[in-house]
Coordinates of C-alpha atoms in Angstrom, one line a residue:
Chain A
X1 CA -125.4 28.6 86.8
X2 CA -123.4 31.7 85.6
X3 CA -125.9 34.4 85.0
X4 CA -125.3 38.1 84.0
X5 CA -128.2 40.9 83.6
X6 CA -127.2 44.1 82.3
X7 CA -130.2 46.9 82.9
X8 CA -129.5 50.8 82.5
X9 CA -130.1 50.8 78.6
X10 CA -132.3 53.7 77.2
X11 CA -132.8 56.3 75.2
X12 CA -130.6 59.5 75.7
X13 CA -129.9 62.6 73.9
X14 CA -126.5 63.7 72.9
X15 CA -124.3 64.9 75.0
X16 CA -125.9 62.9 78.0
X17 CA -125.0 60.4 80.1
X18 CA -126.0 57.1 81.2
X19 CA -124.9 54.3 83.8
X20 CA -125.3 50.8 82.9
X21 CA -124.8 48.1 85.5
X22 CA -124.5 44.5 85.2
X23 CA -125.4 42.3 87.7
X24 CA -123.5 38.2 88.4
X25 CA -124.6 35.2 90.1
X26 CA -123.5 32.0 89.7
X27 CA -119.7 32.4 90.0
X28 CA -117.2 34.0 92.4
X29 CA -117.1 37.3 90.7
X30 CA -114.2 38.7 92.8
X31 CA -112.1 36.2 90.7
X32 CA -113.0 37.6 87.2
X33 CA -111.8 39.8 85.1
X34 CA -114.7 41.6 83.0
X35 CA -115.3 43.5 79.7
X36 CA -118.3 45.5 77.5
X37 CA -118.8 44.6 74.3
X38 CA -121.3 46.8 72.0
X39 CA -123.1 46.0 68.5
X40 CA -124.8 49.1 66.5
X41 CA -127.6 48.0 65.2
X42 CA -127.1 45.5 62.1
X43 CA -123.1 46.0 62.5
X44 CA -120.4 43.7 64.1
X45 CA -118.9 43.4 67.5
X46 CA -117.0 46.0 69.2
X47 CA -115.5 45.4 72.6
X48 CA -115.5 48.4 74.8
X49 CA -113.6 48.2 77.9
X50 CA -111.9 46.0 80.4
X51 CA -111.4 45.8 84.1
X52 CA -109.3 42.9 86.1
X53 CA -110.8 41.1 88.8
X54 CA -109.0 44.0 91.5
X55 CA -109.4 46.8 89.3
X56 CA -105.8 47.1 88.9
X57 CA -105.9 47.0 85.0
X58 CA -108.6 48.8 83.1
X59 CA -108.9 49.5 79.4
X60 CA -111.3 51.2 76.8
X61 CA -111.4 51.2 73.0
X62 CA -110.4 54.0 71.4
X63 CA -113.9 55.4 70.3
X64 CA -114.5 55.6 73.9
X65 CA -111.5 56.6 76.2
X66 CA -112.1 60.2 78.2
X67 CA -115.9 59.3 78.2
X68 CA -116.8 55.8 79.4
X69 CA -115.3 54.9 82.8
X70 CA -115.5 50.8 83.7
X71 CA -116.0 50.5 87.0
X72 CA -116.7 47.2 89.2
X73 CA -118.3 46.4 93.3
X74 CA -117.0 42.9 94.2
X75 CA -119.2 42.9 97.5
X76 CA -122.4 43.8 95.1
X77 CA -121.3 41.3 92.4
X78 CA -121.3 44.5 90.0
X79 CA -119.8 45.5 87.2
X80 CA -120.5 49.7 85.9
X81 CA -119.9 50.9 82.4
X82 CA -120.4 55.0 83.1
X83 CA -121.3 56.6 79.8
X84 CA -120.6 60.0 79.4
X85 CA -120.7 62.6 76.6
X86 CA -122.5 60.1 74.5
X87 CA -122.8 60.1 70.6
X88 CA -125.2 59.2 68.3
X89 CA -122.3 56.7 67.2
X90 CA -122.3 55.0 70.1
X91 CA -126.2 53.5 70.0
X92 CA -125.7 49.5 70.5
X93 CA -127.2 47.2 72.4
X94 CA -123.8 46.7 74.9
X95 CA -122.8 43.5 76.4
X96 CA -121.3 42.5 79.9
X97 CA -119.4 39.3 79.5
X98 CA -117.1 37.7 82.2
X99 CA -113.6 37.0 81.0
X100 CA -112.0 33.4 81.1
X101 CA -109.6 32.4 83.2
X102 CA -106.0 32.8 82.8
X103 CA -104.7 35.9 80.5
X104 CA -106.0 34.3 77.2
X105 CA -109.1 37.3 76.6
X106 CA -111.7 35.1 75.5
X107 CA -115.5 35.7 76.8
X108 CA -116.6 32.7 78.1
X109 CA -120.4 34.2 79.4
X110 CA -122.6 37.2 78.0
X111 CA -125.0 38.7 79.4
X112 CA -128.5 39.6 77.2
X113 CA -127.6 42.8 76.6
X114 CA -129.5 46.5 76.8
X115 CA -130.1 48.5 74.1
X116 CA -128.6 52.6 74.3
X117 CA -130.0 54.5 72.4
X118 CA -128.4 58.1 71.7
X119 CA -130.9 60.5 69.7
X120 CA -132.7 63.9 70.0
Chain B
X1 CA -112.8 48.9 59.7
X2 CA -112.3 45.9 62.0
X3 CA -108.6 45.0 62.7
X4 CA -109.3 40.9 62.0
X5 CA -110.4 40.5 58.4
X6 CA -113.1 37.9 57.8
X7 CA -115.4 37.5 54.7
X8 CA -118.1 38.7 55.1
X9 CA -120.1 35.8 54.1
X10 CA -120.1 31.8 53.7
X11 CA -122.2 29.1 52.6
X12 CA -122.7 25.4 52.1
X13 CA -125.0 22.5 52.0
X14 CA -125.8 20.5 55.0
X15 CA -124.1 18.3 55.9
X16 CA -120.9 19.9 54.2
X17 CA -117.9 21.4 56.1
X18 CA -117.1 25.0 55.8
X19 CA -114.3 27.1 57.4
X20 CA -114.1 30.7 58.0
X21 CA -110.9 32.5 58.3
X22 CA -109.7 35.2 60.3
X23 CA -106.9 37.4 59.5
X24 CA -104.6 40.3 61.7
X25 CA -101.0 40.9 62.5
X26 CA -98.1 40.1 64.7
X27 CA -99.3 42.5 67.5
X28 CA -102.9 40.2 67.7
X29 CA -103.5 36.9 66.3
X30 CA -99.5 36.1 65.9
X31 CA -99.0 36.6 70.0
X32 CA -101.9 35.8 71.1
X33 CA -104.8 33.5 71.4
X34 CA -108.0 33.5 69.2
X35 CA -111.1 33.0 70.0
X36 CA -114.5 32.3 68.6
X37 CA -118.3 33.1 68.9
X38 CA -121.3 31.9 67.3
X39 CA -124.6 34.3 67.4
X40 CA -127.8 33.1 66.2
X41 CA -130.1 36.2 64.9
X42 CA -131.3 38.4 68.2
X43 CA -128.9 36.2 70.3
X44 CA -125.8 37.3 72.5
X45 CA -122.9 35.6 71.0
X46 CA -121.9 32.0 72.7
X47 CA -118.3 31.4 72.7
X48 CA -117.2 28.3 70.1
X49 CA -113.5 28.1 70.9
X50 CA -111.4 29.5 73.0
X51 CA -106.9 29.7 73.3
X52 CA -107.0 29.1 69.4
X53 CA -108.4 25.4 69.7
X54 CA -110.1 24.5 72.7
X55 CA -113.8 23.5 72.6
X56 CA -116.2 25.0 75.9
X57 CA -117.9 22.3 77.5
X58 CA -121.2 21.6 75.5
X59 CA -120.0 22.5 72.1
X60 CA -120.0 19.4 69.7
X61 CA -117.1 18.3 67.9
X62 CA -118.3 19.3 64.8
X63 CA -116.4 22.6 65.6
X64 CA -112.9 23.5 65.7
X65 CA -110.3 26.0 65.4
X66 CA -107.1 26.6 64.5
X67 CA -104.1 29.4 63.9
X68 CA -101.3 29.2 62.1
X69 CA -98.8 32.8 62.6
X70 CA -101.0 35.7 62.1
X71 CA -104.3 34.0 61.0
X72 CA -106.8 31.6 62.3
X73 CA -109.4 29.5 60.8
X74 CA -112.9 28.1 62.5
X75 CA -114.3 24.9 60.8
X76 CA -117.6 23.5 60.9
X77 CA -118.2 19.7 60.0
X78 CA -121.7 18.3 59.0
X79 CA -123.3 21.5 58.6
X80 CA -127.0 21.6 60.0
X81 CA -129.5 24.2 59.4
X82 CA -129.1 25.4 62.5
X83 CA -126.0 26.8 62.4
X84 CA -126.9 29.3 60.8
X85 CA -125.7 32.5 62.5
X86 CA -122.7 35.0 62.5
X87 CA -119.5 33.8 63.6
X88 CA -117.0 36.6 65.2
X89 CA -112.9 35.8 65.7
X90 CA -111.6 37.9 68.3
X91 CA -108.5 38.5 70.3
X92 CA -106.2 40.9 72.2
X93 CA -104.3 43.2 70.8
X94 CA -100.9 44.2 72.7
X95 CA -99.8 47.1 70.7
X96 CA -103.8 48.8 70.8
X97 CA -104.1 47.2 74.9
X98 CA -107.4 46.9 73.7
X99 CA -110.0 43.4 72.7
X100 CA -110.5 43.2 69.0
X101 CA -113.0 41.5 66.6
X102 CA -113.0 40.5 63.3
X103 CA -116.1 41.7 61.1
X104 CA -118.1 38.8 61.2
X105 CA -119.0 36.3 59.1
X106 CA -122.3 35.3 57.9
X107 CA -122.9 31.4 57.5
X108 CA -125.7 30.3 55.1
X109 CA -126.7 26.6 55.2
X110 CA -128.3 26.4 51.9

């Protein structure tokens, strides 16, 4: 069974950083690309960044390029979203979902999410 | 301001279909595939369809997709209270490298 558990989530003040990690079972993570996906609270999704299954390709949303970094462990089946600089804007509860295969960009698992909150 | 326009809100009887569209440009939904995710209130999203039509393995017929040039359209036969939820479109957008998402849409079985 494909399972992902996110855990780093808290509250922050602005300006600070934070580190979530996202931890898979269940599949051969090495052959995955993955992604974040936030949602502020009450308000749609927005994805956040991606990383290929070698860590060849990475990419971030707009809102957050300079002060996320997307990183990923294949031998600790581990995927890193390192928040820096944070906003109050960028309070969500973020997502770690596992890309399908082939180049099509759909999400095929989530993970529960953890909440960030950024507030003084 | 999302870059796929959806309404923001639907509703129907059960039993009734319903289809909720999703809207965006040459440099998303016209060259590439769609997607589509179902979130029941304090849920993740679960994905619904995947490469414009394709169903996940567990998800009843009852759903399907579709996308004709720069739009797509989810539809929803014999409409069940509990499928109640939001419903998100989402796909990749080459000239932003980036993942996008419509607003979401809101489905009320009344």
């Amino acid at each position: 069974e494909v399972q992902l558990v996110e855990s780093g989530g808290g509250l922050v003040k602005p300006g600070g950083s934070l580190r979530l990690s996202c931890a898979a079972s269940g599949f051969t993570f090495s052959s995955y690309s993955m992604n974040w996906v936030r949602q502020a609270p009450g308000k749609g999704l927005e994805w956040v960044s991606s990383i290929s299954s070698s860590s060849s390709y990475i990419y971030y949303a707009d809102s957050v390029k300079g002060r996320f970094t997307i990183s990923r462990d294949n031998a600790k089946n581990s995927l890193y979203l390192q928040m820096n600089s944070l906003r109050a804007e960028d309070t969500a509860v973020y997502y770690c979902a596992r890309e399908g295969s082939g180049d099509s960009g759909y999400f095929d698992y989530w993970g529960q999410g953890t909440l960030v909150t950024v507030s003084s | 301001q999302s870059v796929l326009t959806q309404p923001p809100s639907v509703s129907a009887a059960p039993g009734q279909k319903v289809t909720i569209s999703c809207s965006g440009s040459s440099s998303n939904i016209g060259n590439n595939y769609v997607s589509w995710y179902q979130q029941l209130p304090g849920t993740a999203p679960k994905l619904l369809i995947y490469d414009n039509n394709n169903r996940p393995s567990g998800i009843p017929d009852r759903f399907s997709g579709s996308k004709s040039g720069t739009s797509a359209t989810l539809g929803i036969t014999g409409l069940q209270t509990g499928d109640e939820a939001d419903y998100y479109c989402g796909t990749w957008d080459s000239s932003l490298s980036a993942g996008v998402f419509g607003g979401g849409t809101k489905l009320t079985v009344l």
